[in-house]
PDB file of C-alpha atoms and ligand atoms in Angstrom:
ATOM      1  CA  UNK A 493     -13.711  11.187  -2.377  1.00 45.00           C
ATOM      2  CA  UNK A 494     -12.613  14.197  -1.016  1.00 49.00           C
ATOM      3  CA  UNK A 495      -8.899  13.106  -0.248  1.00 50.00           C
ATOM      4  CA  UNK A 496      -8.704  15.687   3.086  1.00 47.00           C
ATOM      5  CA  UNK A 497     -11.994  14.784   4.575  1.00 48.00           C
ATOM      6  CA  UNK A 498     -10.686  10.946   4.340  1.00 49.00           C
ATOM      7  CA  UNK A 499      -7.220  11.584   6.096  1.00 51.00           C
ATOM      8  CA  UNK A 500      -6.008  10.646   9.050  1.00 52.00           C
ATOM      9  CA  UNK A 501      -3.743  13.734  10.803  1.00 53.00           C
ATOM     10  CA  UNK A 502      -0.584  13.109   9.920  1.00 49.00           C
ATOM     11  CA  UNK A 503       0.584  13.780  13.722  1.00 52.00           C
ATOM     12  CA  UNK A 504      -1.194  10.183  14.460  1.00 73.00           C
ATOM     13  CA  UNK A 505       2.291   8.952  15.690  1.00 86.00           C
ATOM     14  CA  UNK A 506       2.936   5.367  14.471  1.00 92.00           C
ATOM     15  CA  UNK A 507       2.876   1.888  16.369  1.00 92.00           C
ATOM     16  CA  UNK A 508       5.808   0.478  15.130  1.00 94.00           C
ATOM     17  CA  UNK A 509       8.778   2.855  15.168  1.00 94.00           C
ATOM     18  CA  UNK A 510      12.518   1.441  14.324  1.00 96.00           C
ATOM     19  CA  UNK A 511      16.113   3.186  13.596  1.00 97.00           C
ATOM     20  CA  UNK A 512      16.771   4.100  10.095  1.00 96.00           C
ATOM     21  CA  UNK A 513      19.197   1.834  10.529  1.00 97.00           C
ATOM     22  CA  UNK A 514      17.169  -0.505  11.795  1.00 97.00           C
ATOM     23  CA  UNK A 515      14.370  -0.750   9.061  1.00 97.00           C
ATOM     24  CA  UNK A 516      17.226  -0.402   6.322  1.00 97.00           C
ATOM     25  CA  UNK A 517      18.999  -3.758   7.703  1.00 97.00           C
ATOM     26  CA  UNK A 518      15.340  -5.652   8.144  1.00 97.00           C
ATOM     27  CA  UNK A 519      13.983  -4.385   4.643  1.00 97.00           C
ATOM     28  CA  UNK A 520      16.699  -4.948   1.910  1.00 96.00           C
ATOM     29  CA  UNK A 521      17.394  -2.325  -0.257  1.00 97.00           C
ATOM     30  CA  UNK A 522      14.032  -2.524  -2.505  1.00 97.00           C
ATOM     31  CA  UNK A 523      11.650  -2.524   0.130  1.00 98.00           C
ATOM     32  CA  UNK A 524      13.583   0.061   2.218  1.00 98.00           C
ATOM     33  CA  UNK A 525      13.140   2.404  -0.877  1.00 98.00           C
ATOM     34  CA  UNK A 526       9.231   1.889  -0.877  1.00 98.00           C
ATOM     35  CA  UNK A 527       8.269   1.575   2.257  1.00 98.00           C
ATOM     36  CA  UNK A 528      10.368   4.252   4.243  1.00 98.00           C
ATOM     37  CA  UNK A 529      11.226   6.382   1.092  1.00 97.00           C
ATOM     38  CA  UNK A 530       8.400   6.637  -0.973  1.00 97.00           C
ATOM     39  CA  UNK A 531       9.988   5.049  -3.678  1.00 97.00           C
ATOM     40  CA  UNK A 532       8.004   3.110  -6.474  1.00 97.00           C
ATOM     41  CA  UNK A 533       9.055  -0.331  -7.631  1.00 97.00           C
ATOM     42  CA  UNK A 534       8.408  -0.564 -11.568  1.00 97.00           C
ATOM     43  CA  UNK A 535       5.636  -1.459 -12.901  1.00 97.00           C
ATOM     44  CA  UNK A 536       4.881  -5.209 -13.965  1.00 97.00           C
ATOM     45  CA  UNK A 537       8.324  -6.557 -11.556  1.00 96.00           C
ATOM     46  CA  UNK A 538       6.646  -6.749  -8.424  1.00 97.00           C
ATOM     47  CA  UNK A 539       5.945 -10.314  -6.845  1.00 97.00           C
ATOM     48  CA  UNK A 540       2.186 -10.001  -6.620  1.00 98.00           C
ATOM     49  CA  UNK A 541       1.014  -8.322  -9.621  1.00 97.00           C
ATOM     50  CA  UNK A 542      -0.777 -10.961 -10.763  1.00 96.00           C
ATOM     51  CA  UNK A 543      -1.050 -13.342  -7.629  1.00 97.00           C
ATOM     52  CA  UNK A 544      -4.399 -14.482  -7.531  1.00 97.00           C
ATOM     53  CA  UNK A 545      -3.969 -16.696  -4.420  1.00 97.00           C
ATOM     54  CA  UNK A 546      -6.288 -16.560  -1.578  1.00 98.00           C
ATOM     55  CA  UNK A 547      -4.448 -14.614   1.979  1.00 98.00           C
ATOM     56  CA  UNK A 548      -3.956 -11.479   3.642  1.00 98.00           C
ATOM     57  CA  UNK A 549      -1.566  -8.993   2.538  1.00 98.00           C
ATOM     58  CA  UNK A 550       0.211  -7.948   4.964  1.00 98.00           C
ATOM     59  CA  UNK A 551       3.194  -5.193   5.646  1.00 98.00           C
ATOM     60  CA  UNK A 552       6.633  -6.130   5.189  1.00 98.00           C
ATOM     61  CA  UNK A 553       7.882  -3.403   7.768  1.00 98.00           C
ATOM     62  CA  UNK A 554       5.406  -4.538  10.536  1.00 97.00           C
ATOM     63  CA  UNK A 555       3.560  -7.372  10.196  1.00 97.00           C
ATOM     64  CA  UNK A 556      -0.368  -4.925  10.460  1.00 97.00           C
ATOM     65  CA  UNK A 557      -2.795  -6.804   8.365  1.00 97.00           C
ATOM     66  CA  UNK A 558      -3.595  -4.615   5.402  1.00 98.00           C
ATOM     67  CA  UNK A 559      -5.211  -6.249   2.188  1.00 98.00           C
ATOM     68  CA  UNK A 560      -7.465  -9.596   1.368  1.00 98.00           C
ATOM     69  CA  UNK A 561      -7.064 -11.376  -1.438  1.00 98.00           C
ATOM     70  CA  UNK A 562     -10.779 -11.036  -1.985  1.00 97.00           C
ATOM     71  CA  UNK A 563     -10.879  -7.337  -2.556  1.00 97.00           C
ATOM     72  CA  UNK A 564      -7.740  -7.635  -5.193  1.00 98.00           C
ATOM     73  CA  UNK A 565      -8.598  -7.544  -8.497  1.00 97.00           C
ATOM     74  CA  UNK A 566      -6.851  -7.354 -11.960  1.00 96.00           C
ATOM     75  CA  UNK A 567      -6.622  -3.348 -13.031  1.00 96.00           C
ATOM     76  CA  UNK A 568      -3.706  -4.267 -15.556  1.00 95.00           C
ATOM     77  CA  UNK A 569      -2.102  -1.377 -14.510  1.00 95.00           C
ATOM     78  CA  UNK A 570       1.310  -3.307 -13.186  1.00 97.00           C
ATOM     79  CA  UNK A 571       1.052  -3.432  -9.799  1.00 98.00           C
ATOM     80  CA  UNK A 572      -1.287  -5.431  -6.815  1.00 98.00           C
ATOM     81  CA  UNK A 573      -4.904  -3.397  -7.132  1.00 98.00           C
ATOM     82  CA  UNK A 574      -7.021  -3.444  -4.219  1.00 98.00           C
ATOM     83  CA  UNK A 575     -10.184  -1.716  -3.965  1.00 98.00           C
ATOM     84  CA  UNK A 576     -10.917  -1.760  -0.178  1.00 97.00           C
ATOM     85  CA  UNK A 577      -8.416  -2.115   2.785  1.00 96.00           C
ATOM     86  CA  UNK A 578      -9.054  -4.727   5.164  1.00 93.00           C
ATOM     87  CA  UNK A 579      -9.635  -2.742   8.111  1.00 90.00           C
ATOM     88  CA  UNK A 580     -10.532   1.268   7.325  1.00 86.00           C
ATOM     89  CA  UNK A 581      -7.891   1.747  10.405  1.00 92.00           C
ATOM     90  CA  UNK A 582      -5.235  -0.398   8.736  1.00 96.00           C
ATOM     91  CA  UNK A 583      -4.346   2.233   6.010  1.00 97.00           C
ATOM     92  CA  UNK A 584      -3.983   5.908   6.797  1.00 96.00           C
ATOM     93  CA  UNK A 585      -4.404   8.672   3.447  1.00 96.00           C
ATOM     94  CA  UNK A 586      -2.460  11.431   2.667  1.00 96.00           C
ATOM     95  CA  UNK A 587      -2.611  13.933  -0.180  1.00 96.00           C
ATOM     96  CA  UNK A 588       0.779  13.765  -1.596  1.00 96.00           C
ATOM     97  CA  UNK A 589       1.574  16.683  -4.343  1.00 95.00           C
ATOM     98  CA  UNK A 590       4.914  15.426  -5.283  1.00 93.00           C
ATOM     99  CA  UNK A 591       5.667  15.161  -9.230  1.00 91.00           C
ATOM    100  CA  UNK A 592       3.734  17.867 -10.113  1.00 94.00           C
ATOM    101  CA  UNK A 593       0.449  15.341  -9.386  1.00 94.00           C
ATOM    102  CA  UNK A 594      -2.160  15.684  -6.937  1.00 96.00           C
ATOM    103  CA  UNK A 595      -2.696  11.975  -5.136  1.00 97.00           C
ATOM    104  CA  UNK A 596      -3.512  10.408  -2.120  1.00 98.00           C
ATOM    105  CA  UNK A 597      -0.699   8.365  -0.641  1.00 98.00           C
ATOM    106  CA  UNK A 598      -1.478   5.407   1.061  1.00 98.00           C
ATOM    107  CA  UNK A 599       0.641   4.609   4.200  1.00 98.00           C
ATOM    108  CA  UNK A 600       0.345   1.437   6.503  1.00 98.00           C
ATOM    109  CA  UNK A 601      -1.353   2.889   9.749  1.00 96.00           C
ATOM    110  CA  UNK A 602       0.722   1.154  12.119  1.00 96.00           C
ATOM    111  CA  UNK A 603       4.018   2.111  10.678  1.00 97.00           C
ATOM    112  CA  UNK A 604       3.339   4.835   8.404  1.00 97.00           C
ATOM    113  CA  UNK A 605       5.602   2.684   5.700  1.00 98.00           C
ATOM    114  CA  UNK A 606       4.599   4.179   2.581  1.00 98.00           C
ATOM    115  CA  UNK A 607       2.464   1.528   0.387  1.00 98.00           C
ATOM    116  CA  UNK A 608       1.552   3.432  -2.686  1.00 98.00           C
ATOM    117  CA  UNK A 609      -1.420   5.730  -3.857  1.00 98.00           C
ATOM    118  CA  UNK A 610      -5.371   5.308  -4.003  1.00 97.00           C
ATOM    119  CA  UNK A 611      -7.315   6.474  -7.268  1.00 97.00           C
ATOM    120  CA  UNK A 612     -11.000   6.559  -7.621  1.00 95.00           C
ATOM    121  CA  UNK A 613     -13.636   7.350 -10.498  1.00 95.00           C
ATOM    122  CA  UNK A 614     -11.352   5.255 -12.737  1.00 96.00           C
ATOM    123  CA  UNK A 615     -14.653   2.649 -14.111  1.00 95.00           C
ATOM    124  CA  UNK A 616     -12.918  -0.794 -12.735  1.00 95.00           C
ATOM    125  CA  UNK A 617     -16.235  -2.907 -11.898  1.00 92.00           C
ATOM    126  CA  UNK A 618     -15.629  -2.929  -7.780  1.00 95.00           C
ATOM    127  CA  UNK A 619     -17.770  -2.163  -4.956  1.00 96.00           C
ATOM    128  CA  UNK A 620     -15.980   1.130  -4.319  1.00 96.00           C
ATOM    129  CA  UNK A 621     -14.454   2.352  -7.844  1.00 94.00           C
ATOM    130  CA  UNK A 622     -11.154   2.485  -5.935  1.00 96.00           C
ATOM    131  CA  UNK A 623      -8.036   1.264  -6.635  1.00 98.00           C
ATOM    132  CA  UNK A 624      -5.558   0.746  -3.965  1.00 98.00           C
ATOM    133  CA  UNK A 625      -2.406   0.729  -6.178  1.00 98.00           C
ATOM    134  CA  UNK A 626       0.193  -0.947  -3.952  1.00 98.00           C
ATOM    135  CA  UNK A 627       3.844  -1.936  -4.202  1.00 98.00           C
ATOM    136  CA  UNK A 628       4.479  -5.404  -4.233  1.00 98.00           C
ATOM    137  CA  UNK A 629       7.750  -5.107  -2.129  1.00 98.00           C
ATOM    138  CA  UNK A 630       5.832  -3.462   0.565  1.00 98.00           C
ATOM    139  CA  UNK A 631       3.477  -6.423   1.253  1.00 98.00           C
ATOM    140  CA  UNK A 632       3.906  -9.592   2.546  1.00 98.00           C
ATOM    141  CA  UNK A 633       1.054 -12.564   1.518  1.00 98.00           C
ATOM    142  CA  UNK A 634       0.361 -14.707   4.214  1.00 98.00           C
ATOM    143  CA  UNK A 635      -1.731 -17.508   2.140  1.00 97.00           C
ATOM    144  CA  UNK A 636      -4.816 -19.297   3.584  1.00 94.00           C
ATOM    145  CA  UNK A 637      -4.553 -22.642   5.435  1.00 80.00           C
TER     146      UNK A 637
HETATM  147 ZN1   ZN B1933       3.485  -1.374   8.564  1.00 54.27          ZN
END
């Protein structure tokens, strides 16, 4: 994948807009950090690193549906892997050069929370050789019925 020809402008103004204030009192602390911050919760702590139950994933800031629980799959890498979004709209990509790396940032569409960073080419036995590597703390699993 050629991170800039799958990216969404950045000027795409979100949905779902709240105070700083405002999404610091509704997140708590750890998911303000991730979501709104860019933060990274360590690896192997989060909630659904190895939550195999079936439901959608869906954004602790705003509620957009985001992940199934059929496209998750175990990397072992210490955090929820994904390897396709649940709607191509739900997720918007961004190259992100920060820490001296060259990624692509994943960021929930509707609120632009950030979610965590998509790899490809890595060999994991999906249909798309992507892994959505995702922050626990910035999901929410809604399980099936
Ligand atoms: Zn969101």
């Amino acid at each position: 994948m050629d991170p800039a020809a799958n990216t969404t402008p950045a000027e795409n103004a979100p949905r779902v807009t709240k105070s700083d204030d405002e999404w610091r009192a509704e997140l708590g602390p750890e998911a303000y950090a991730v979501l709104r911050t860019s933060a990274t919760e360590r690896p192997f702590t989060g909630e659904y690193t190895d939550t195999t139950a079936e439901g959608v994933y869906e954004c602790r800031g705003c509620g957009a549906e985001l992940f199934r629980s059929a496209t998750k799959f175990e990397s072992h890498c210490g955090w929820p892997s994904f390897y396709d979004p649940a709607d191509s709209d739900a997720v918007i990509l961004r190259r992100d050069t920060s820490l001296g790396m060259v990624r692509v940032e994943v960021l929930c569409a509707s609120c632009h929370g950030h979610l965590g960073h998509v790899f490809e080419g890595e060999g994991y036995a999906t249909p798309t050789d992507q892994r959505y590597c995702i922050n626990s703390v910035a999901l929410r699993l809604v399980p099936a019925e």
